[in-house]
Coordinates of C-alpha atoms and ligand atoms in Angstrom, one line a residue:
Chain A
M1 CA 24.3 36.3 -104.7
N2 CA 23.2 32.7 -104.6
R3 CA 24.4 30.3 -101.9
L4 CA 20.9 28.3 -100.7
M5 CA 19.4 27.6 -104.0
L6 CA 21.9 26.3 -106.3
A7 CA 20.0 22.8 -107.1
T8 CA 18.3 22.7 -110.4
G9 CA 15.5 20.9 -108.6
P10 CA 14.3 19.4 -105.4
T11 CA 15.6 15.8 -105.6
L12 CA 18.8 14.2 -103.8
E13 CA 20.6 13.8 -106.8
E14 CA 20.0 17.5 -108.1
H15 CA 21.0 18.5 -104.6
V16 CA 24.3 16.7 -104.2
K17 CA 25.4 17.8 -107.8
P18 CA 26.2 21.3 -106.9
Y19 CA 26.7 20.9 -103.1
G20 CA 28.3 17.4 -102.6
P21 CA 27.3 15.0 -100.0
L22 CA 27.3 16.3 -96.3
P23 CA 30.6 15.6 -94.7
P24 CA 30.3 13.3 -91.6
T25 CA 29.7 15.4 -88.4
D26 CA 31.3 14.7 -85.3
G27 CA 28.9 13.6 -82.5
R28 CA 28.7 15.0 -79.1
A29 CA 31.2 14.1 -76.6
K30 CA 29.6 14.0 -73.1
D31 CA 29.1 17.7 -71.9
Q32 CA 30.7 19.1 -75.0
P33 CA 29.0 19.8 -78.4
G34 CA 30.5 18.2 -81.5
R35 CA 33.5 20.0 -83.3
L36 CA 31.1 21.6 -85.8
I37 CA 30.3 24.3 -82.8
D38 CA 33.7 26.0 -83.5
E39 CA 32.8 26.5 -87.1
I40 CA 29.4 27.8 -86.2
E41 CA 30.9 30.1 -83.8
K42 CA 33.7 31.3 -86.3
S43 CA 31.0 31.9 -88.7
G44 CA 29.0 34.5 -86.7
L45 CA 25.7 32.7 -87.8
R46 CA 22.6 34.3 -86.2
G47 CA 19.0 32.9 -86.3
R48 CA 17.0 33.8 -89.4
G49 CA 13.7 33.0 -87.8
G50 CA 13.2 36.9 -86.4
G51 CA 15.3 37.2 -83.5
W52 CA 18.8 37.0 -85.2
F53 CA 20.1 35.3 -81.9
P54 CA 23.7 33.9 -82.2
T55 CA 23.3 30.3 -83.1
H56 CA 26.4 28.9 -81.4
V57 CA 25.0 30.0 -77.9
K58 CA 21.6 28.4 -78.1
F59 CA 23.7 25.2 -79.3
R60 CA 25.6 25.4 -76.1
A61 CA 23.0 26.1 -74.0
V62 CA 20.9 23.1 -75.0
V63 CA 24.1 21.0 -74.5
D64 CA 24.6 22.5 -71.1
S65 CA 21.1 21.9 -69.7
S66 CA 21.4 18.0 -70.6
A67 CA 24.9 17.7 -69.4
G68 CA 26.2 16.7 -66.1
R69 CA 25.9 13.1 -66.4
S70 CA 28.1 10.5 -67.5
R71 CA 25.4 9.3 -69.9
I72 CA 22.5 11.5 -71.1
S73 CA 19.5 9.8 -69.8
R74 CA 16.6 9.3 -72.3
T75 CA 14.4 11.8 -70.6
R76 CA 17.1 14.7 -70.7
R77 CA 18.3 13.9 -74.5
P78 CA 18.0 17.0 -76.5
V79 CA 15.5 17.3 -79.4
L80 CA 15.7 19.6 -82.5
I81 CA 12.9 21.4 -84.0
A82 CA 13.5 23.0 -87.4
N83 CA 11.0 25.9 -87.6
G84 CA 9.6 26.0 -91.1
M85 CA 6.2 27.4 -89.9
E86 CA 6.6 30.8 -91.4
G87 CA 3.9 32.5 -89.4
E88 CA 4.3 35.9 -90.9
P89 CA 1.9 36.5 -93.8
A90 CA 4.2 38.6 -95.8
S91 CA 7.0 36.3 -95.5
S92 CA 7.6 33.5 -98.4
K93 CA 11.1 32.8 -98.1
D94 CA 10.9 29.7 -96.0
A95 CA 8.3 28.3 -98.4
V96 CA 10.4 28.9 -101.2
L97 CA 13.7 27.5 -99.5
L98 CA 11.4 24.4 -98.6
A99 CA 10.6 24.0 -102.1
A100 CA 13.9 24.8 -103.9
S101 CA 16.4 23.2 -101.3
P102 CA 14.6 20.6 -98.9
H103 CA 17.6 18.5 -98.8
L104 CA 19.9 21.6 -97.7
I105 CA 17.5 22.0 -94.7
L106 CA 17.4 18.3 -94.0
D107 CA 21.5 18.2 -94.2
G108 CA 21.6 21.3 -91.5
M109 CA 19.1 19.3 -89.4
E110 CA 21.4 16.2 -89.5
A111 CA 24.5 18.1 -88.8
A112 CA 22.9 20.3 -85.9
A113 CA 21.1 17.4 -84.1
T114 CA 24.4 15.4 -84.3
T115 CA 26.4 18.2 -82.9
I116 CA 24.0 18.6 -79.9
G117 CA 23.6 14.9 -79.4
A118 CA 20.0 14.6 -80.6
T119 CA 18.8 11.4 -82.2
E120 CA 15.4 12.9 -82.9
A121 CA 14.3 15.9 -85.0
F122 CA 11.3 17.3 -86.2
L123 CA 10.6 19.5 -89.0
A124 CA 7.4 21.8 -88.4
I125 CA 5.5 23.0 -91.5
H126 CA 2.2 24.6 -91.0
R127 CA -0.8 22.6 -91.7
G128 CA -2.0 23.1 -95.2
S129 CA 1.0 24.4 -96.5
P130 CA 1.6 23.7 -100.3
V131 CA 5.1 22.5 -99.8
I132 CA 4.5 19.6 -97.4
E133 CA 4.4 17.1 -100.4
G134 CA 7.6 18.0 -101.8
V135 CA 9.3 17.6 -98.4
Q136 CA 7.7 14.3 -97.9
R137 CA 9.4 13.1 -101.2
A138 CA 12.7 14.5 -100.1
L139 CA 12.5 12.7 -96.8
A140 CA 11.5 9.4 -98.6
E141 CA 14.4 9.3 -100.8
R142 CA 17.0 10.1 -98.2
P143 CA 18.9 7.2 -96.8
S144 CA 18.4 6.6 -93.0
G145 CA 21.0 8.3 -91.0
P146 CA 22.0 8.7 -87.3
V147 CA 19.1 11.2 -86.7
A148 CA 15.3 10.3 -87.2
I149 CA 13.7 13.1 -89.0
T150 CA 9.9 13.7 -88.6
L151 CA 7.7 16.0 -90.3
V152 CA 5.0 17.5 -88.2
T153 CA 2.4 19.9 -89.3
P154 CA 0.9 22.2 -86.2
P155 CA -1.9 24.5 -87.0
A156 CA -1.2 27.7 -89.1
R157 CA -1.6 30.0 -86.3
Y158 CA 0.4 33.1 -85.6
V159 CA 2.0 32.2 -82.3
A160 CA 2.0 28.4 -83.1
S161 CA 5.4 29.1 -84.4
E162 CA 6.9 30.8 -81.6
E163 CA 9.4 28.5 -80.2
S164 CA 7.9 27.5 -76.8
A165 CA 4.5 27.0 -78.5
L166 CA 6.1 24.9 -81.1
S167 CA 8.1 22.7 -78.6
N168 CA 4.9 22.4 -76.5
W169 CA 3.2 21.1 -79.8
V170 CA 5.8 18.4 -80.4
G171 CA 5.7 17.3 -76.7
E172 CA 1.9 17.7 -75.5
G173 CA 0.0 18.4 -79.0
R174 CA -0.8 21.8 -78.2
A175 CA 0.8 24.8 -80.0
L176 CA 0.6 27.4 -77.0
P177 CA 3.4 29.1 -74.9
V178 CA 2.9 27.1 -71.6
H179 CA 6.0 27.7 -69.7
P180 CA 8.3 30.6 -69.0
D181 CA 11.2 28.7 -69.2
R182 CA 13.1 28.8 -72.4
P183 CA 12.9 25.6 -74.5
F184 CA 16.5 25.0 -74.4
Q185 CA 15.8 24.2 -70.8
R186 CA 12.4 22.5 -71.0
G187 CA 11.1 22.0 -74.2
A188 CA 9.4 19.2 -76.0
A189 CA 8.1 16.7 -73.2
G190 CA 10.4 18.7 -70.8
R191 CA 13.5 17.6 -72.8
P192 CA 16.0 20.4 -73.6
T193 CA 14.8 21.7 -77.1
L194 CA 16.8 23.4 -80.0
V195 CA 14.5 25.4 -82.1
Q196 CA 16.1 27.0 -85.3
N197 CA 14.6 28.5 -88.3
V198 CA 14.8 26.4 -91.5
E199 CA 17.0 29.0 -93.3
T200 CA 19.6 28.9 -90.4
L201 CA 20.0 25.4 -90.7
A202 CA 20.5 25.5 -94.4
H203 CA 23.3 28.0 -93.7
L204 CA 24.6 25.6 -91.3
A205 CA 24.7 22.8 -93.8
L206 CA 26.9 25.1 -95.7
I207 CA 29.0 25.8 -92.8
A208 CA 29.5 22.1 -92.3
R209 CA 30.9 21.6 -95.8
H210 CA 32.9 25.2 -96.4
G211 CA 33.7 26.4 -92.7
G212 CA 33.1 29.2 -90.7
E213 CA 35.3 31.6 -92.4
W214 CA 33.9 30.8 -95.7
F215 CA 30.4 31.8 -94.4
A216 CA 31.6 34.9 -92.8
S217 CA 33.3 36.0 -96.0
V218 CA 30.5 38.0 -97.4
G219 CA 27.9 40.3 -95.4
D220 CA 28.1 42.6 -92.6
P221 CA 30.6 41.7 -90.0
A222 CA 28.2 41.7 -86.9
A223 CA 25.6 39.3 -88.7
P224 CA 27.4 37.7 -91.7
G225 CA 26.5 35.7 -94.5
T226 CA 23.6 35.8 -97.0
T227 CA 20.0 36.2 -96.1
L228 CA 16.8 35.7 -97.9
V229 CA 14.4 38.6 -98.1
S230 CA 10.8 38.4 -98.9
V231 CA 10.1 41.8 -100.8
G232 CA 6.5 42.7 -101.4
G233 CA 4.0 45.5 -101.9
A234 CA 4.5 48.3 -104.4
V235 CA 7.2 46.8 -106.3
A236 CA 7.3 45.5 -110.0
T237 CA 8.4 42.0 -109.3
P238 CA 7.6 40.9 -105.6
G239 CA 9.4 37.7 -104.4
V240 CA 12.4 36.4 -102.6
I241 CA 16.0 37.2 -103.0
E242 CA 19.2 36.4 -101.5
V243 CA 21.7 38.9 -100.8
P244 CA 24.7 39.4 -98.4
T245 CA 23.4 41.0 -95.2
G246 CA 24.4 44.7 -95.3
T247 CA 22.9 45.2 -98.8
P248 CA 21.4 48.6 -99.4
V249 CA 17.7 48.7 -99.1
R250 CA 17.6 50.7 -102.1
E251 CA 19.3 47.8 -104.0
L252 CA 16.7 45.3 -102.7
L253 CA 13.9 47.4 -104.1
E254 CA 15.8 47.8 -107.5
R255 CA 16.3 44.1 -107.6
A256 CA 12.5 43.8 -107.0
G257 CA 12.0 45.7 -110.2
G258 CA 11.7 49.1 -108.5
A259 CA 8.6 50.8 -106.9
T260 CA 5.5 50.9 -108.8
A261 CA 4.3 54.0 -107.1
P262 CA 5.7 56.8 -104.8
V263 CA 6.4 55.0 -101.5
L264 CA 4.3 56.2 -98.4
G265 CA 6.3 54.0 -95.9
V266 CA 8.0 50.6 -95.6
L267 CA 7.2 47.6 -93.1
T268 CA 10.6 45.7 -92.0
G269 CA 10.5 42.5 -90.2
G270 CA 6.9 41.8 -90.7
Y271 CA 3.6 42.1 -88.5
G272 CA 5.9 41.9 -85.5
G273 CA 8.4 44.3 -87.2
S274 CA 8.8 48.2 -87.7
W275 CA 7.5 50.7 -90.1
M276 CA 10.0 53.3 -91.4
S277 CA 9.6 56.2 -93.6
A278 CA 10.6 55.7 -97.1
D279 CA 13.6 58.3 -96.5
A280 CA 14.8 56.3 -93.5
A281 CA 14.4 52.9 -95.2
L282 CA 16.4 54.2 -98.4
A283 CA 19.3 55.3 -96.1
A284 CA 19.5 51.9 -94.3
N285 CA 21.2 48.7 -95.2
W286 CA 19.7 45.1 -94.7
D287 CA 21.1 44.1 -91.5
P288 CA 20.1 44.0 -88.0
S289 CA 22.0 47.1 -86.7
S290 CA 21.7 49.3 -89.5
L291 CA 17.9 48.9 -89.7
Q292 CA 17.7 49.4 -86.1
A293 CA 19.4 52.6 -86.2
G294 CA 17.1 53.9 -88.8
G295 CA 14.1 52.9 -86.7
G296 CA 13.4 49.5 -88.3
T297 CA 13.5 45.8 -87.3
I298 CA 15.1 43.1 -89.7
G299 CA 12.9 40.4 -87.8
A300 CA 11.7 37.7 -90.4
S301 CA 13.4 39.7 -93.2
I302 CA 10.3 41.2 -94.9
L303 CA 10.6 44.3 -96.8
W304 CA 7.0 45.5 -97.8
A305 CA 6.8 48.8 -99.5
V306 CA 3.2 50.6 -99.2
G307 CA 2.5 52.8 -101.9
G308 CA -0.1 54.1 -104.4
D309 CA -3.7 54.9 -103.7
V310 CA -3.8 53.1 -100.3
C311 CA -4.5 54.5 -96.9
P312 CA -1.7 53.2 -94.7
L313 CA -3.8 53.5 -91.6
Q314 CA -6.5 51.2 -92.9
E315 CA -3.9 48.8 -93.8
M316 CA -2.6 49.0 -90.4
D317 CA -6.1 48.5 -89.0
A318 CA -6.8 45.2 -91.0
V319 CA -3.6 43.8 -89.8
V320 CA -4.0 44.7 -86.1
E321 CA -7.4 43.3 -86.0
W322 CA -6.1 40.0 -87.5
M323 CA -3.0 40.0 -84.9
A324 CA -5.3 40.7 -81.9
G325 CA -7.4 37.5 -83.1
E326 CA -4.1 35.6 -83.2
S327 CA -3.5 36.1 -79.5
A328 CA -3.6 32.5 -77.8
G329 CA -5.9 34.0 -75.1
Q330 CA -3.9 33.0 -72.0
C331 CA -2.3 36.2 -70.9
G332 CA -4.4 39.2 -69.8
P333 CA -2.4 42.0 -71.4
C334 CA -2.5 40.2 -74.6
M335 CA -6.1 38.8 -74.9
F336 CA -7.7 42.1 -73.6
G337 CA -5.0 44.6 -74.4
L338 CA -4.6 43.8 -78.2
P339 CA -8.3 43.8 -78.9
S340 CA -8.4 47.1 -77.3
L341 CA -5.5 48.4 -79.3
S342 CA -7.1 47.0 -82.3
D343 CA -10.5 49.1 -81.3
D344 CA -8.5 52.3 -80.8
L345 CA -6.8 52.0 -84.0
H346 CA -9.9 51.4 -86.0
A347 CA -11.4 54.6 -84.6
V348 CA -8.3 56.5 -85.9
A349 CA -8.3 54.7 -89.3
V350 CA -11.8 55.8 -90.2
A351 CA -12.2 59.4 -90.8
P352 CA -13.2 61.5 -89.1
A353 CA -10.8 59.9 -86.5
D354 CA -11.5 59.6 -82.8
D355 CA -8.8 61.9 -81.3
L356 CA -9.7 60.3 -77.6
A357 CA -8.6 57.1 -79.3
L358 CA -5.4 58.4 -80.4
K359 CA -4.6 59.4 -76.9
R360 CA -6.0 56.0 -75.7
L361 CA -3.5 54.3 -77.8
D362 CA -0.7 56.1 -76.6
T363 CA -1.3 54.9 -73.0
R364 CA -2.4 51.4 -73.8
L365 CA 0.5 50.7 -76.1
G366 CA 2.8 50.9 -73.1
L367 CA 0.4 48.7 -71.2
V368 CA 0.7 45.6 -73.6
A369 CA 4.6 45.3 -74.4
G370 CA 6.8 43.1 -71.9
R371 CA 3.9 41.7 -70.2
G372 CA 2.9 38.2 -72.0
G373 CA 3.9 35.0 -71.7
C374 CA 5.5 35.4 -75.3
K375 CA 6.6 38.4 -77.6
H376 CA 3.4 38.4 -79.5
P377 CA 1.9 41.5 -77.8
D378 CA 5.5 43.3 -78.0
G379 CA 5.4 42.9 -81.8
V380 CA 1.9 44.2 -82.2
A381 CA 2.7 47.3 -80.1
R382 CA 5.8 48.1 -82.1
F383 CA 3.8 47.6 -85.4
V384 CA 1.3 50.2 -84.0
A385 CA 3.7 52.6 -82.6
T386 CA 6.0 52.9 -85.4
G387 CA 3.2 52.9 -87.9
L388 CA 1.6 55.9 -86.0
E389 CA 5.0 57.7 -86.1
T390 CA 5.6 57.1 -89.8
F391 CA 2.2 57.9 -90.8
S392 CA 1.8 60.8 -88.5
E393 CA 0.7 63.1 -91.6
E394 CA -2.1 60.6 -92.6
T395 CA -3.2 60.5 -89.0
A396 CA -3.5 64.3 -88.8
L397 CA -5.6 64.2 -92.3
H398 CA -7.8 61.7 -90.6
A399 CA -8.2 63.9 -87.3
E400 CA -9.6 66.7 -89.9
G401 CA -12.0 64.1 -91.2
S402 CA -10.5 63.4 -94.6
C403 CA -8.0 60.7 -96.0
S404 CA -5.5 60.8 -98.7
S405 CA -7.1 57.6 -100.4
A406 CA -10.4 56.6 -102.1
S407 CA -12.1 54.2 -99.2
T408 CA -12.7 51.6 -101.7
T409 CA -9.0 50.6 -102.2
P410 CA -8.6 47.0 -101.9
L411 CA -6.0 45.9 -99.1
L412 CA -2.4 45.4 -100.0
L413 CA -0.9 43.7 -96.9
P414 CA -1.9 40.1 -96.9
V415 CA -4.5 39.2 -94.1
P416 CA -5.4 35.5 -93.8
S417 CA -9.1 35.3 -93.6
A418 CA -10.5 34.1 -90.3
R419 CA -12.4 31.4 -92.2
D420 CA -9.1 29.6 -92.5
H421 CA -9.4 28.8 -88.9
F422 CA -13.0 27.8 -89.0
A423 CA -12.0 25.5 -91.9
D424 CA -9.6 24.0 -89.5
P425 CA -11.5 23.7 -86.2
D426 CA -8.9 21.7 -84.5
G427 CA -6.3 24.4 -85.5
R428 CA -8.8 27.2 -83.7
D429 CA -7.8 25.2 -80.6
F430 CA -4.2 25.3 -81.3
R431 CA -4.3 21.3 -81.6
Chain B
M1 CA 24.7 35.0 -48.4
S2 CA 23.0 36.4 -51.6
S3 CA 22.4 40.0 -51.3
S4 CA 18.6 40.9 -51.3
D5 CA 18.9 43.1 -54.0
D6 CA 19.3 39.8 -56.3
R7 CA 15.9 38.8 -55.3
A8 CA 13.1 39.2 -57.5
L9 CA 9.3 38.6 -57.7
V10 CA 8.3 37.2 -61.0
L11 CA 5.0 36.9 -62.7
N12 CA 4.1 34.1 -65.0
P13 CA 1.1 35.9 -67.1
I14 CA 0.0 32.5 -68.6
L15 CA -1.1 31.1 -65.2
C16 CA -2.2 34.5 -63.9
D17 CA -6.1 34.9 -64.3
G18 CA -6.4 38.4 -63.1
R19 CA -8.3 38.2 -59.8
G20 CA -6.2 40.9 -58.2
L21 CA -5.7 39.2 -54.8
C22 CA -1.9 40.0 -55.2
Q23 CA -2.6 43.4 -55.4
E24 CA -4.2 43.5 -52.1
A25 CA -1.4 41.9 -50.7
A26 CA 1.6 44.0 -52.1
P27 CA 0.0 47.3 -52.8
D28 CA 3.6 49.1 -53.0
L29 CA 4.7 46.6 -55.7
I30 CA 1.7 45.7 -57.9
E31 CA -1.2 47.8 -59.5
L32 CA -3.9 46.6 -61.6
D33 CA -4.3 47.6 -65.2
E34 CA -7.5 48.4 -66.8
W35 CA -8.3 44.9 -67.2
G36 CA -7.7 43.7 -63.8
Y37 CA -4.2 42.3 -64.5
P38 CA -1.3 42.9 -62.2
L39 CA 0.9 45.8 -63.3
M40 CA 4.4 45.2 -62.0
R41 CA 6.2 48.1 -60.3
G42 CA 8.8 49.3 -63.2
G43 CA 6.9 47.3 -65.8
G44 CA 7.4 43.9 -67.3
L45 CA 7.3 40.7 -65.4
R46 CA 9.8 41.0 -62.7
I47 CA 10.4 43.2 -59.8
R48 CA 13.7 43.5 -58.3
L49 CA 13.3 43.5 -54.6
S50 CA 15.0 45.8 -51.8
R51 CA 14.9 44.3 -48.3
D52 CA 11.9 46.7 -47.6
D53 CA 9.9 45.1 -50.3
E54 CA 10.3 41.4 -49.4
Q55 CA 7.4 40.9 -46.8
Q56 CA 4.7 42.4 -49.3
A57 CA 6.5 40.2 -52.0
R58 CA 5.9 37.0 -49.9
A59 CA 2.5 37.8 -49.1
A60 CA 1.9 38.4 -52.9
V61 CA 3.1 35.1 -53.6
Q62 CA 1.0 33.4 -51.1
S63 CA -2.0 35.3 -51.9
C64 CA -2.0 34.2 -55.5
P65 CA -4.5 31.2 -56.0
K66 CA -2.9 30.4 -59.6
L67 CA 0.5 29.8 -58.4
A68 CA 1.4 32.7 -60.9
L69 CA 4.0 34.5 -58.7
H70 CA 7.3 33.4 -57.4
M71 CA 10.5 34.7 -55.6
E72 CA 13.8 34.2 -57.4
R73 CA 16.9 33.6 -55.8
Ligands
FMN1 C1 4.9 35.4 -81.9 C2 5.9 34.7 -82.7 C3 5.9 34.1 -83.9 C4 7.0 33.6 -84.4 N1 7.0 33.0 -85.7 C5 8.2 32.4 -86.2 C6 8.1 31.8 -87.4 O1 7.1 31.5 -88.2 N2 9.1 31.1 -88.0 C7 10.4 31.1 -87.2 O2 11.5 30.5 -87.7 N3 10.5 31.7 -86.1 C8 9.5 32.3 -85.4 N4 9.4 33.0 -84.3 C9 10.6 33.1 -83.5 C10 11.0 31.4 -82.6 O3 10.4 31.8 -81.5 C11 12.3 31.3 -82.6 O4 13.0 32.3 -82.1 C12 13.1 30.8 -83.9 O5 12.4 30.0 -84.7 C13 14.5 30.4 -83.7 O6 15.2 30.0 -84.7 P1 16.3 31.0 -85.2 O7 17.4 31.2 -83.8 O8 17.2 30.1 -86.1 O9 16.0 32.2 -85.6 C14 8.3 33.4 -83.7 C15 8.4 34.2 -82.6 C16 7.2 34.8 -82.0 C17 7.4 35.8 -80.6
SF4_2 S1 1.4 36.8 -74.8 FE1 -0.7 36.4 -76.2 S2 0.1 35.0 -77.6 FE2 1.7 34.9 -76.1 S3 1.3 33.5 -74.5 FE3 0.2 35.1 -73.7 S4 -1.7 35.1 -74.6 FE4 -0.5 33.5 -76.0
SF4_3 S1 -3.2 36.9 -57.4 FE1 -2.3 35.6 -58.9 S2 -4.0 35.2 -60.7 FE2 -4.7 36.8 -59.3 S3 -3.9 38.8 -60.4 FE3 -2.5 38.2 -58.9 S4 -1.0 37.0 -60.1 FE4 -2.8 37.0 -61.2

């Protein structure tokens, strides 16, 4: 099913041909969001950035925290940030969408900003991304509207795309989570800030055209619409596909050309997501509740099949080492806890495994989740805990001093090189 | 008046630098983890306080040189 990428090319003309122009959006009236809010609520749209949070609730929260005055003062006027950072290394859906349908995202930004009473909006794409140029061209050819849209390029660090870090970057130039308040209360430069994923905004542009009922006419009723999925790993044709939510995982794998080797396990949601056994994954549908019931996480809508001659524990080891290095180094349980998890996992991934390390992991996994200023440590803990469960047979093999794979196997899961950061010294500092 | 079980002791882990003074001030509410950072009773970043806890909670807030602890409600 194709809703988001109907345009035959990235230009405004090619965009307007299939979609038509964005209908005029009602502005915000004092303490009430514009009327589009009713359609957003009817649509049941939930955010596609990883949390799947009901979008209309966030819109109202931003309006509420800037309300209460007859005129919205300049310092309380809300700000919109479109999150096109795509920090998950195994995700490519946002880049594909930004390249194919930049004007749909920009339409969504315009409609969202108008609805919450924002006149400034920022589109954040990580520094060095290949899609930046195309987005600049798209911005340049749009007639100026009521919303000033600025392209910003924060550093390509995993936590830089977390919403409070992103708000902080737009406000103060540092992509670090800094304040426990949620950005809708105190975001960029202290102003109420609405952060939405770029895919969420593209869906919103369609809701503005066709209404909430149309949007909810496909997909799982609890999280309706279509969703982009990045399918990768041991499949014949990895890539991004758009499907109604609730599509069977089996069908997603078939659409990606089928598995190229017996599947040992499946990563759902990304490096902040969950591992599932192949059987559990094949019994699930691609929507938040079905995946959760099967032990998975829809998260950033990543489906990665691990199969063939690879050691899943070594794959996990490399990912966790990278994730530990992505800590912003502000909170103890994150900056000390994640490297400890990484060391323990490493001792389990090599054979013979250190069984004391396995015991330590058990304790330490409980010590990092829920104790950071953002959810980064929670994601790493979930990745490790679900992985050890899914690959318990492999763990047992390692404990006996063997491994089911030849040790020279190249890594399948993408791990950005640490050198990428050294090439961008400013980015190392989150500036 | 708000009942005392609405009150909570809340840690901002971004500000905390783990010197552990709060643990000495509120040993019934806070332990230190293996890295020297406060482990709040019940886990997470917030402790719901009973009336009996309030004195220690206040002492913890006052002991923290980084202003990383505060009382809510
Ligand atoms: C460590 C971390 C990294 C994140 N990275 C991204 C990201 O790359 N892109 C994104 O859209 N959301 C990311 N999020 C989620 C955002 O904080 C935020 O919830 C989201 O952008 C909101 O948009 P949505 O409601 O449309 O999903 C991340 C969250 C965390 C904790
Ligand atoms: S939990 Fe980690 S990544 Fe998140 S704010 Fe704290 S140090 Fe930074
Ligand atoms: S006293 Fe403050 S800075 Fe020190 S450990 Fe406790 S909360 Fe952290």
